Coordinates of C-alpha atoms in Angstrom, one line a residue:
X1388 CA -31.8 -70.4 5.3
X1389 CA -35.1 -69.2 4.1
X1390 CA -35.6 -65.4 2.8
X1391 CA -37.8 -64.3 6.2
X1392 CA -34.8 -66.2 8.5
X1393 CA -32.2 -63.8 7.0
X1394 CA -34.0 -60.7 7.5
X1395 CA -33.8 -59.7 10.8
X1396 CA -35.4 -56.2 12.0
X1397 CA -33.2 -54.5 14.2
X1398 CA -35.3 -52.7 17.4
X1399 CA -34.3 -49.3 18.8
X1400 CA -32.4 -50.3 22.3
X1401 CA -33.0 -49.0 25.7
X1402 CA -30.0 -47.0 26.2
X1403 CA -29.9 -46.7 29.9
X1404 CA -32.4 -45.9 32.9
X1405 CA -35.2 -46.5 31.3
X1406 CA -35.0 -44.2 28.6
X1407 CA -38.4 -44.1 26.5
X1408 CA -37.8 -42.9 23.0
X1409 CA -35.1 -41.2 21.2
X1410 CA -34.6 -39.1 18.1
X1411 CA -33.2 -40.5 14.8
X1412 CA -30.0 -37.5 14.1
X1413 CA -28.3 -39.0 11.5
X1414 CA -28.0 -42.8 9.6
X1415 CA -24.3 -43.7 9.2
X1416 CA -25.4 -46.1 7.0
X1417 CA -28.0 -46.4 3.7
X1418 CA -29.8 -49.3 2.2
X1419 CA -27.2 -51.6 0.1
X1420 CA -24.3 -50.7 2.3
X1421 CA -22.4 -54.0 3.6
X1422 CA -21.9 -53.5 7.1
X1423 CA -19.9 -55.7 9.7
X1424 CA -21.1 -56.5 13.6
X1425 CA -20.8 -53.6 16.3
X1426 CA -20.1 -51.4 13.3
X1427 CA -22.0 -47.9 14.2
X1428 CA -25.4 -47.7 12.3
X1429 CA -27.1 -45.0 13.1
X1430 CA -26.4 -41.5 15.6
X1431 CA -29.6 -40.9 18.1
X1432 CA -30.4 -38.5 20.7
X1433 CA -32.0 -39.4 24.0
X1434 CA -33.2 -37.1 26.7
X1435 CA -29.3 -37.3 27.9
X1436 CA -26.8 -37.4 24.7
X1437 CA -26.4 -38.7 21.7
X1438 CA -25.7 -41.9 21.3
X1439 CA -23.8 -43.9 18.3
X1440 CA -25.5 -47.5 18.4
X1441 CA -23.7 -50.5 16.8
X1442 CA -25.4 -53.1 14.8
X1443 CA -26.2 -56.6 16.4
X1444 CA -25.5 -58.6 13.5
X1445 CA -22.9 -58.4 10.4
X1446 CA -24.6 -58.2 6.7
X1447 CA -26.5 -56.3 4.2
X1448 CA -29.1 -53.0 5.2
X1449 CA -32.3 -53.8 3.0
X1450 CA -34.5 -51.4 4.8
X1451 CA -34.6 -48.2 7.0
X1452 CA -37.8 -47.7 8.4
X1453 CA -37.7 -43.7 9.9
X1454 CA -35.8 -40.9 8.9
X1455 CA -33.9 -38.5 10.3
X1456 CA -35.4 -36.3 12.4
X1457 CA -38.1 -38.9 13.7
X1458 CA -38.5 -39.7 17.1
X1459 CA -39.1 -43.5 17.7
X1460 CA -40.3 -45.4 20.6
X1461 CA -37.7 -48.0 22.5
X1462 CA -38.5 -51.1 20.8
X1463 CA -39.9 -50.3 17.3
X1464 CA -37.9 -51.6 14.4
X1465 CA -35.2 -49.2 12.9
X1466 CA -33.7 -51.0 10.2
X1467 CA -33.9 -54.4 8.5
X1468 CA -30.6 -56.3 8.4
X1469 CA -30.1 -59.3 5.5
X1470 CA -27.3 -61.5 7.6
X1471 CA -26.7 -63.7 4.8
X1472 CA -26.2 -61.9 1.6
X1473 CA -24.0 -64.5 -0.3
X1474 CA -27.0 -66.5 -0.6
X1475 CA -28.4 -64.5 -3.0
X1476 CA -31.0 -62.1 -3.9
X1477 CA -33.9 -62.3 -1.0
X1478 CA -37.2 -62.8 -3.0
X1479 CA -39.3 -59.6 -4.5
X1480 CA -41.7 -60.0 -1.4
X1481 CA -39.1 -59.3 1.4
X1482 CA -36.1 -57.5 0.0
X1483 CA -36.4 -56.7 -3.9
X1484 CA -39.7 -54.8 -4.0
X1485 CA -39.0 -50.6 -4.2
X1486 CA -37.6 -48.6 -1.1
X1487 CA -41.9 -48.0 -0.5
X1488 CA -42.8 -51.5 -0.1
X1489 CA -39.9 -53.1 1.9
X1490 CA -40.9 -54.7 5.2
X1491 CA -42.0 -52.7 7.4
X1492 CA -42.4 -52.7 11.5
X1493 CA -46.3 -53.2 12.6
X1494 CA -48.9 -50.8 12.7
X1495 CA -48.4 -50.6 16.5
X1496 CA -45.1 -49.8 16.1
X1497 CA -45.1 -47.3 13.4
X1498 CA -48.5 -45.4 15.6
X1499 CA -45.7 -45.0 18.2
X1500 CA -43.2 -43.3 15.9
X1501 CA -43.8 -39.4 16.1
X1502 CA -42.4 -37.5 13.2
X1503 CA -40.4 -34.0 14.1
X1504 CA -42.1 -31.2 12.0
X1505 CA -40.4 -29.5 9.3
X1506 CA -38.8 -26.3 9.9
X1507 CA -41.1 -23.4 10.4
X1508 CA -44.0 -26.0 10.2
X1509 CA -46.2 -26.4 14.3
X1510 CA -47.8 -30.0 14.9
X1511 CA -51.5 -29.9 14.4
X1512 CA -53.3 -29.2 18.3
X1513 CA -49.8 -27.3 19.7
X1514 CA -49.7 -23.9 20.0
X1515 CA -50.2 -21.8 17.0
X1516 CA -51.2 -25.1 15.2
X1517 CA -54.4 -26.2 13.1
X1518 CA -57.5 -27.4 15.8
X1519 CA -61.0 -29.1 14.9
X1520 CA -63.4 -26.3 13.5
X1521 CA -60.9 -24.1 11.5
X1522 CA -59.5 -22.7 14.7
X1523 CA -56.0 -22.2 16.1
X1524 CA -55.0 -23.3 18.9
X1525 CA -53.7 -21.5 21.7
X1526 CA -52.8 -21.4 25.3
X1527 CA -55.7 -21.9 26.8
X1528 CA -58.8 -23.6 24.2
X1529 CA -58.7 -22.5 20.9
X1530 CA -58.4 -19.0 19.4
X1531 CA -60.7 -17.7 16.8
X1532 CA -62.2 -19.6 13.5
X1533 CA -59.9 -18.8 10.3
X1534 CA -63.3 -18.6 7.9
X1535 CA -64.1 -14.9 7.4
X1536 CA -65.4 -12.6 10.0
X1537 CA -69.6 -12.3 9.6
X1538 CA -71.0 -9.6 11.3
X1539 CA -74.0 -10.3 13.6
X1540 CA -77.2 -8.5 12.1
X1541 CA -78.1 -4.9 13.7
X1542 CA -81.7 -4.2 14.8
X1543 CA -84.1 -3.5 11.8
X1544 CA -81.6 -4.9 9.3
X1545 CA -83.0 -6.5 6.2
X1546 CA -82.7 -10.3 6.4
X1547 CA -80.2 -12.2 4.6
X1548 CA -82.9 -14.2 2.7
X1549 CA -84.6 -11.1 1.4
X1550 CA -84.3 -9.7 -2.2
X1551 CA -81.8 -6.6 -2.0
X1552 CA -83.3 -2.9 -2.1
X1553 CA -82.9 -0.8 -4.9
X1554 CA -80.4 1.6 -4.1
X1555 CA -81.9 4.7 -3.0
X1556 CA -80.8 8.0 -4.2
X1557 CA -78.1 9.7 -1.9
X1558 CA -79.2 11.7 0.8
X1559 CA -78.4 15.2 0.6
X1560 CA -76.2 15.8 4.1
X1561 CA -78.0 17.7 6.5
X1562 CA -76.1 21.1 7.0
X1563 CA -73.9 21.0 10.2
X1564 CA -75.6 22.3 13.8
X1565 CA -72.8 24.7 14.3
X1566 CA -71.6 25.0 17.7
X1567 CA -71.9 28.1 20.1
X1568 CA -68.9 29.9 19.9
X1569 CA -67.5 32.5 23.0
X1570 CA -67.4 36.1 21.4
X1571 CA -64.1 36.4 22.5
X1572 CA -63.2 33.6 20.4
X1573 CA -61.4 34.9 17.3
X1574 CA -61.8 32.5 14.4
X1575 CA -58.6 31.8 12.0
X1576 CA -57.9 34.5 9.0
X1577 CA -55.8 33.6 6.1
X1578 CA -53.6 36.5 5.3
X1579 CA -52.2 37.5 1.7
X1580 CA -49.0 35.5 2.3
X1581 CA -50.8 31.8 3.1
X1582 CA -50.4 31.6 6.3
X1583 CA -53.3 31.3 9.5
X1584 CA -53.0 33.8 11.8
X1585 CA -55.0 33.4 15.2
X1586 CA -55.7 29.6 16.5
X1587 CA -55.1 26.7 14.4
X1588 CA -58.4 24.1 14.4
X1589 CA -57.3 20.7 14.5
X1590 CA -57.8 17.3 16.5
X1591 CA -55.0 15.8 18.5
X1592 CA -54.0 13.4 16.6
X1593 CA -54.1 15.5 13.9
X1594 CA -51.6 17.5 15.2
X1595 CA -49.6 14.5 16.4
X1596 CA -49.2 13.4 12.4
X1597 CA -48.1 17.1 11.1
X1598 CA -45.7 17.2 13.6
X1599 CA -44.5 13.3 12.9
X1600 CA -44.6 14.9 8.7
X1601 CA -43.0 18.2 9.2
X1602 CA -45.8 19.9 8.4
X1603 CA -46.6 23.2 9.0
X1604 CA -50.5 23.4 10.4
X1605 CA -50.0 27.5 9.9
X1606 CA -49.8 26.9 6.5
X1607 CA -52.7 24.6 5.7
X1608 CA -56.5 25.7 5.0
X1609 CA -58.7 23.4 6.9
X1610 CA -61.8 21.5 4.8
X1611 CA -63.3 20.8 8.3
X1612 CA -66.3 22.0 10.3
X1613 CA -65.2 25.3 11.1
X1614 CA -62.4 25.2 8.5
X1615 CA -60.7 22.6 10.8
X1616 CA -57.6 21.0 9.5
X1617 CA -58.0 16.7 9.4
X1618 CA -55.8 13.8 8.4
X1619 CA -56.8 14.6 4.7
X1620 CA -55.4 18.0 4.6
X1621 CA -51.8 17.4 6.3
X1622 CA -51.6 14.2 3.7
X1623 CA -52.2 16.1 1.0
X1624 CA -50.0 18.7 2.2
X1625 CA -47.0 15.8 2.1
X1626 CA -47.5 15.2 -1.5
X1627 CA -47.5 18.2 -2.7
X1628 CA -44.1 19.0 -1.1
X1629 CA -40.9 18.7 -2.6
X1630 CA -39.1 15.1 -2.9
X1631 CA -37.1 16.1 0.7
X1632 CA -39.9 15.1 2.3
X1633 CA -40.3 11.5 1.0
X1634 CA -38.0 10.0 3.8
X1635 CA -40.7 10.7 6.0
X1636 CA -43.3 9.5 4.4
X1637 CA -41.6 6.3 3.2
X1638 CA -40.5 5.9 7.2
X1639 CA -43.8 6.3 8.3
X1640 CA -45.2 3.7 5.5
X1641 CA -42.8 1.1 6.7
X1642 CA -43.5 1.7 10.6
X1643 CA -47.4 0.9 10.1
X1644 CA -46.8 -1.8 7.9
X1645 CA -44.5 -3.9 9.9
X1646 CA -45.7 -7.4 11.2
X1647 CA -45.2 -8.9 14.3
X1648 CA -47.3 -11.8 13.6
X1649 CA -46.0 -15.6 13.5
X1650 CA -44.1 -14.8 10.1
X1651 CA -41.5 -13.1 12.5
X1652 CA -41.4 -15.3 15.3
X1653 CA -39.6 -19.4 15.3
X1654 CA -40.8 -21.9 17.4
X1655 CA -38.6 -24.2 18.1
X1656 CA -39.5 -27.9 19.6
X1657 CA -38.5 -28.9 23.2
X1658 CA -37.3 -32.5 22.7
X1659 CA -34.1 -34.7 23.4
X1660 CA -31.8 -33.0 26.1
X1661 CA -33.4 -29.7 26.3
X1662 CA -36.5 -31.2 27.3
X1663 CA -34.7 -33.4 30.1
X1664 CA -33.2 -29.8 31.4
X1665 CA -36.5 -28.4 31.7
X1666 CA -37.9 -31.5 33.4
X1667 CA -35.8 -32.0 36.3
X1668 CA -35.1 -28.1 36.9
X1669 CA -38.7 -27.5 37.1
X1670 CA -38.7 -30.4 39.5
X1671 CA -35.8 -29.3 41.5
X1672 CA -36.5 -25.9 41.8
X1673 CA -40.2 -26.6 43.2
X1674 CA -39.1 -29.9 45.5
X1675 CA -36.3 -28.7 47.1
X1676 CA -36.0 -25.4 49.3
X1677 CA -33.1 -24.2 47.7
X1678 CA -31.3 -21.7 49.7
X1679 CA -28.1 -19.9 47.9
X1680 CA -25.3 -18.2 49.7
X1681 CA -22.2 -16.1 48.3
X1682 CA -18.7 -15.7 49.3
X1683 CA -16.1 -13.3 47.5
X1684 CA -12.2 -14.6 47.6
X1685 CA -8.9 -13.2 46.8
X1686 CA -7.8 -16.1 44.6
X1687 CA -3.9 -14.4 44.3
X1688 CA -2.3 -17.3 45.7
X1689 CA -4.2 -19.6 44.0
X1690 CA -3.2 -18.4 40.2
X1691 CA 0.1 -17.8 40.8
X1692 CA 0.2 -21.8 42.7
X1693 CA -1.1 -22.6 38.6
X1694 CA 1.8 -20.7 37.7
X1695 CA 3.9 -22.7 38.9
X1696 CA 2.3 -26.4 38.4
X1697 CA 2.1 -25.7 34.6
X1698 CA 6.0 -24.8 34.7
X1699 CA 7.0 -28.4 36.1
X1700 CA 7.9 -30.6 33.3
X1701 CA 5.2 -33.7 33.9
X1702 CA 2.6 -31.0 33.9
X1703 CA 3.4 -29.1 30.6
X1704 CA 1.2 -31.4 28.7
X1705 CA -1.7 -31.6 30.7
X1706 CA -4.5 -28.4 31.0
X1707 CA -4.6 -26.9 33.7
X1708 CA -7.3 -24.1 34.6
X1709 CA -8.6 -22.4 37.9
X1710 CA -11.8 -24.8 37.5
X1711 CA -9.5 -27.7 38.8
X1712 CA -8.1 -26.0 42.0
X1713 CA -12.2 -25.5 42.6
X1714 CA -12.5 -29.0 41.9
X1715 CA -10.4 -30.0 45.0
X1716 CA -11.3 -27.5 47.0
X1717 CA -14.9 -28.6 46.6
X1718 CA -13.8 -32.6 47.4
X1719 CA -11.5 -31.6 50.6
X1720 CA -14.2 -29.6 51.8
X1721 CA -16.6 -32.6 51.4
X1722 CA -14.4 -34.7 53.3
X1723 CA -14.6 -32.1 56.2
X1724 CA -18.4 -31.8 55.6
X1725 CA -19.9 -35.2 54.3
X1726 CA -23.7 -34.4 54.9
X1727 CA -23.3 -31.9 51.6
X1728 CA -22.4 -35.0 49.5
X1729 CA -26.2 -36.1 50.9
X1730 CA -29.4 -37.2 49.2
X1731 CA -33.3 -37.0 50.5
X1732 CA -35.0 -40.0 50.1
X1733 CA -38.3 -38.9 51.7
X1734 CA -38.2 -40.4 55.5
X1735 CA -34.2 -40.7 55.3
X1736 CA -31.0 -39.1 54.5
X1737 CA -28.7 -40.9 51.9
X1738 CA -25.4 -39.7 52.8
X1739 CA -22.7 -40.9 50.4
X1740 CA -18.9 -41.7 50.7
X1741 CA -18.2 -41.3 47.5
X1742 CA -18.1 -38.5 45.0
X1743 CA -19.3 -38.4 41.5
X1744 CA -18.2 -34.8 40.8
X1745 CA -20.7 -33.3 38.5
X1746 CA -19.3 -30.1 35.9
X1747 CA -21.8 -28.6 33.9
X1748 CA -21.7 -27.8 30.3
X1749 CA -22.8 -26.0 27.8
X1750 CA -23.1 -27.9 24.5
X1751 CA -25.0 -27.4 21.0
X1752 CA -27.6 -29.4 22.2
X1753 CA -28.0 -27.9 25.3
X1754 CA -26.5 -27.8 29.2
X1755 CA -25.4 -31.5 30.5
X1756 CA -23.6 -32.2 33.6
X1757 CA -21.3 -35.2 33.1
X1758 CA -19.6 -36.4 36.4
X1759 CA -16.3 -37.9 37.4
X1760 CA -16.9 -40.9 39.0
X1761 CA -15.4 -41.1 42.6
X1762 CA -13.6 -38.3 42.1
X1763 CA -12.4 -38.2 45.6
X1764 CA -10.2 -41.1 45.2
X1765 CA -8.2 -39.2 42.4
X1766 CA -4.7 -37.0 42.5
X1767 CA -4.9 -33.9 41.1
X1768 CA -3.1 -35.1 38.0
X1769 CA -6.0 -37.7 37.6
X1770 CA -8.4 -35.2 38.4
X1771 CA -7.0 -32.9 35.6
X1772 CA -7.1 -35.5 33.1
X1773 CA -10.7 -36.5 34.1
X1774 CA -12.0 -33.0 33.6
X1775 CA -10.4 -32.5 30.1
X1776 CA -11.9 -35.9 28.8
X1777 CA -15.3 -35.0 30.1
X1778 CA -15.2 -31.7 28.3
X1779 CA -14.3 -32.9 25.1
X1780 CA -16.5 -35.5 25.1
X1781 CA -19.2 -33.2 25.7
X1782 CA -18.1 -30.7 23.4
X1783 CA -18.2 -33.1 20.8
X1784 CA -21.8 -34.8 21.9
X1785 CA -20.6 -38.0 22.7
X1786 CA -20.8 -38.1 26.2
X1787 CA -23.2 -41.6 27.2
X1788 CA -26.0 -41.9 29.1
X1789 CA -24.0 -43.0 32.3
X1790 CA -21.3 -40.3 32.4
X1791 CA -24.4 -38.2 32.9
X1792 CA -25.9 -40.7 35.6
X1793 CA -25.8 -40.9 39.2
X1794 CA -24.1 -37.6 40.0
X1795 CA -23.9 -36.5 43.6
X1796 CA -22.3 -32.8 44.0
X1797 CA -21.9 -30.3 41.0
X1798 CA -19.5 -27.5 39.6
X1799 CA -20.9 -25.3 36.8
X1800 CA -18.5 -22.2 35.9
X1801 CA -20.1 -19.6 34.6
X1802 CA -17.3 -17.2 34.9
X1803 CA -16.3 -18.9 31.6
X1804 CA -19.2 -16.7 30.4
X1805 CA -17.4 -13.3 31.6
X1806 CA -20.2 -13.9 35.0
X1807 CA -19.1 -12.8 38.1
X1808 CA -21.6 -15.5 40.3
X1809 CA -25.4 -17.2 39.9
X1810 CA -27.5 -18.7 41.7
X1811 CA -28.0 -22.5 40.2
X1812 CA -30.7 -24.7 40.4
X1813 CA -29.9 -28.1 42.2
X1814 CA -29.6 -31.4 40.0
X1815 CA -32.5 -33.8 40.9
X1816 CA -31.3 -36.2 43.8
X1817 CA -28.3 -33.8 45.0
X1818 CA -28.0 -31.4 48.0
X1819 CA -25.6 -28.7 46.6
X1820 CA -24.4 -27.1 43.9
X1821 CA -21.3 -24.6 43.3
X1822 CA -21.2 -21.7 40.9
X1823 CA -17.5 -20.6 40.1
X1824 CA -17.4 -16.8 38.7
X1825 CA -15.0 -15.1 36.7
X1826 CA -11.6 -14.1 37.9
X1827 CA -11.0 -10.4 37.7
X1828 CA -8.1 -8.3 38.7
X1829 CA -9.8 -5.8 41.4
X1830 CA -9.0 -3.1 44.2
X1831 CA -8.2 -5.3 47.7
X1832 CA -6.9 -4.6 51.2
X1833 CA -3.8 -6.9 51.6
X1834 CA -1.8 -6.7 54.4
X1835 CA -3.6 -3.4 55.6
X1836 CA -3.0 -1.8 51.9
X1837 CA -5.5 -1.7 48.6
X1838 CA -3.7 -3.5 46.3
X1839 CA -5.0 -4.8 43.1
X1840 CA -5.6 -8.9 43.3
X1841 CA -7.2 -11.4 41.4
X1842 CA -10.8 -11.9 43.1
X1843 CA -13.4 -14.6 42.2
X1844 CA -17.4 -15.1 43.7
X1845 CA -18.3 -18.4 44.9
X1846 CA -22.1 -18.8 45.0
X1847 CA -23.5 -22.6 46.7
X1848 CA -27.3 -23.5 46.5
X1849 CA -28.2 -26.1 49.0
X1850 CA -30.8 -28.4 49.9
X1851 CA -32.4 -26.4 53.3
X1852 CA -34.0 -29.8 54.1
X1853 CA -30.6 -31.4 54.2
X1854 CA -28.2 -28.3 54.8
X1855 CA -29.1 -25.9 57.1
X1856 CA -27.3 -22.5 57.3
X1857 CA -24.3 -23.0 59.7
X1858 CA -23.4 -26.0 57.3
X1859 CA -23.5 -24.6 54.6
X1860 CA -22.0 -21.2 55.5
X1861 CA -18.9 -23.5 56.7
X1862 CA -18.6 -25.5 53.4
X1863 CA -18.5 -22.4 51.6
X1864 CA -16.1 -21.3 53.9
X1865 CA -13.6 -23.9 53.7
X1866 CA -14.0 -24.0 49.6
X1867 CA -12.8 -20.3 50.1
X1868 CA -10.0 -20.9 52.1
X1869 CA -8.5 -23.6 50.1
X1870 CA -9.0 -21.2 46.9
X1871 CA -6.8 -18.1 49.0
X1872 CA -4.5 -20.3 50.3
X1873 CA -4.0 -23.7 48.7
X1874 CA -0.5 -24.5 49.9
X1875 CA -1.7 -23.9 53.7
X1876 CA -4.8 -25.7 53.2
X1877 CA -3.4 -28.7 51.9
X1878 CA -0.8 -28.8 55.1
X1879 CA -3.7 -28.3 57.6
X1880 CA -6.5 -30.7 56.2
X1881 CA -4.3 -33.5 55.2

C-alpha cells in the first residue's frame, strides 16, 4: 500500500438536516494517538447540540487540521488518518515532516474554515472591530478615523506651509468693562472673623462643586470679576483643609475618571445553538400571529395525586414532578383538540396524529427543546422515563440533532425559574406552545371558604392563523381541568 493510499483525510460530516458548518469544541484525540473504528474523535457543536463524531476508519492520527474553537464548513478535512501503521513510517513528505508541514486540506477548503476570535479580541469589519481607513466600525458605516484629531484651519490663520511667527510679547489684558450694578445692590464685605457677609458671587456650577466638597462659599474670598468665587477658589479651599476632607476628594477623582468605554464591556459571539435560537424566534415571532392566553388553576388535587404515585412501590425509583401531570394533560387535551397539534404550510393545514412532545431547556450552551417522539402513544410511566432521559441528556449537551427535530407541540416550565407564567414564542413549524408557572401556596375560595391551596398559571401562545380564540380558550381549558382534577378527568375522557 503506498504512503498517499494510507493516508486518508477524514471530512467534517453533515450531521443532520442540512446542517452547514459546525464548531470544533474539543479533540478527544492528538496526533500519534492509535485510535480504533467508531472510536469518538473529536466533540463539535452545530446550530442544534453538540455532537461526539466517531472515526470512519481504525489507525494512526498524523494530522489535525483546525483547532479548537474553529468553525469549519461540512466537508473540509478535519483530520488525517494513517490506516495502516504496521507498515511502517509514512515517508518525510506525507507524515514525518513537523506538525506545520503535514498535509493539509486545499486552499478552498481551508478559505471556508473561519476561526473564532480570541477572547476579548472583535473580527476585523464587526462591530467595534478594525475597518479600511483606520476607522472602526459601527452600526451603521464606520465610526470615526483612529489617526489624531486635526483641526480645520479658522479664517485668517497662518498656513501650515508658512514659517512660524516669532512669538509676540504678551498682551497686557484689557481692564474688565464692569457691569452696571442696581444701587440697592450691596456688594459682599469680609468681616474680621473671615467670613462674607451679604450675597455670595459665584456661578452655578460653582456652587454645585462646593456643595459636592463641603465647602463653605461664606468662607472663601473670590479672585473673580467682582470678587466672584470660581472653580479655582473652592479647589484650593479643599487642599488646604484638614485630611477629613480627602474622602471627598478622592470620591470625586474616581467618579470623573471612570470608563465606560469597550475596556468595560464583553462581546460575546452569536454562533452554534444560540444563534439557531435567535434565528427561528425572530422568524416565528414575525410569521406567525401569535396570540397568548392565561388561565390560573388550583392544582391541590393534582400534588397531593403525586403524593400518592411516588408512595407506590414501582414508582419509588422513577422522578416524578408536576411537569409530567402537565405533560398528559397537554396530550389528552390534544386528543380532544387535534387542530392544536397542526402545522401551516402556506395554502394548507398539516394536522398531525401524532405527538412529538417538545420540553424546553435551559442548558450551558443555551435553550433547546428536545421532544419525545409520539408521546401520545406512551403510559405515564413511559412518559416519566422519557422526560428524565431527555433532561439529562440535555443537561449534559449530548442531546443529537434529531431529538431536537421535527417537534410538533411544546412544554417549557419556567416556574422552575420561581416564574409565575410568560408568554413564549412559538417553535418554527408548530401551532402552540404552553408555559407552566410555579406552584405557590396562595389564598383560594374552596367550597365557598378562602382556604390556602396550591395555585399554578398556565399561559398558551397559538398560531391565530391555525387557532382561533374559542379553540384555543377550550384547550386551555381542558389542560386546566385535568391539572384540578386529574382522577375525574381521566374517568370522563377515557
Amino acid at each position: 500500500m503506498s504512503d498517499m493510499s494510507r493516508i486518508k483525510e477524514f471530512n467534517l460530516p453533515d450531521l443532520g438536516e442540512g446542517l452547514a458548518e459546525g464548531e470544533i469544541l474539543a479533540w478527544l484525540v492528538k496526533v500519534g494517538d492509535d485510535i480504533e473504528l467508531n472510536q469518538p474523535i473529536v466533540e463539535v457543536e452545530t446550530a442544534k447540540a453538540a455532537v461526539e463524531i466517531p472515526a470512519k476508519w481504525a489507525g494512526r492520527v498524523q494530522a489535525i487540521f483546525h483547532p479548537e474553537g474553529a468553525t469549519v464548513e461540512v466537508g473540509v478535512p478535519i483530520i488525517a488518518i494513517d490506516t495502516d501503521p504496521g507498515a511502517g513510517p509514512v515517508e518525510q513528505s506525507t507524515t514525518g515532516a513537523p506538525a506545520s508541514e503535514l498535509p493539509t486540506p486545499s486552499a478552498a477548503s481551508l478559505a471556508a474554515v473561519q476561526i473564532a476570535p480570541a477572547e476579548g479580541m472583535v473580527e476585523p469589519g464587526l462591530i467595534g472591530g478594525a475597518a479600511p481607513g483606520g476607522r472602526t466600525a459601527v452600526l451603521v458605516g464606520y465610526g470615526p478615523r483612529n489617526a489624531p484629531a486635526k483641526r480645520r484651519p479658522r479664517r485668517g490663520d497662518a498656513p501650515a506651509s508658512a514659517a512660524p511667527a516669532q512669538p509676540a510679547a504678551p498682551a497686557q489684558p484689557a481692564p474688565p468693562t464692569q457691569p452696571a450694578v442696581p444701587a440697592q445692590s450691596a456688594a459682599p464685605v469680609v468681616t474680621g472673623n473671615g467670613r462674607v457677609t451679604g450675597p455670595v458671587l459665584a456661578k452655578p456650577p460653582v456652587r454645585k462643586l462646593a456643595r459636592d466638597l463641603g465647602v463653605d462659599l461664606a468662607t472663601l474670598t473670590g479672585s473673580g470679576p467682582l470678587g466672584s468665587i470660581t472653580r479655582e477658589d473652592v479647589q484650593r479651599a479643599v487642599s488646604a483643609t484638614p485630611a477629613a476632607a480627602e474622602p471627598l476628594t478622592v470620591e470625586a477623582t474616581a467618579t470623573s475618571a471612570a470608563s465606560f468605554g469597550a475596556d468595560r464591556e464583553q462581546r460575546i459571539p452569536v454562533k452554534g445553538v444560540r444563534k439557531l435560537t435567535a434565528e427561528n424566534m425572530a422568524r416565528s415571532a414575525f410569521t406567525a400571529p401569535h396570540v397568548t392566553e392565561f388561565l390560573t388553576v388550583d392544582v391541590t388535587r393534582a400534588m397531593k395525586a403525586l403524593d400518592r404515585l411516588r408512595e407506590r412501590r414501582e414508582w419509588r425509583e422513577v422522578r416524578v414532578s408536576p411537569l409530567l401531570l402537565v405533560a398528559k394533560a397537554v396530550l389528552l387535551a390534544v386528543r380532544r383538540h387535534p387542530m392544536v397539534n397542526s402545522t401551516w404550510a402556506g395554502d394548507e393545514i398539516v394536522v398531525k396524529e401524532y405527538v412529538n412532545l417538545g420540553i424546553a431547556a435551559a442548558t450551558p450552551r443555551g435553550l433547546i427543546v428536545p421532544n419525545i417522539k409520539d408521546a401520545g402513544r406512551l403510559s405515564l410511566r413511559e412518559l416519566a422515563d422519557a422526560m428524565t432521559g431527555l433532561v439529562q441528556t440535555a443537561k449534559a449537551g449530548k442531546t443529537s440533532p434529531a431529538d431536537m427535530s421535527g417537534g410538533t407541540l411544546t412544554i417549557t416550565n419556567v416556574g422552575v425559574f420561581g416564574v409565575d407564567t410568560g408568554t413564549p414564542i412559538l417553535p418554527p413549524g408548530e401551532s402552540a406552545i404552553l408555559a407552566f408557572g410555579a406552584v405557590r401556596e396562595q389564598p383560594w375560595v374552596h367550597k365557598g371558604k378562602v382556604k390556602p391551596r396550591l395555585v399554578t398559571t398556565l399561559g398558551l401562545s397559538f398560531d391565530h392563523r391555525i387557532i382561533d380564540g374559542e379553540l384555543g380558550s377550550k384547550f386551555l381549558r381542558d389542560v386546566g381541568d385535568f391539572l384540578a382534577d386529574p382522577e375525574a378527568a381521566l374517568l370522563a375522557w377515557t
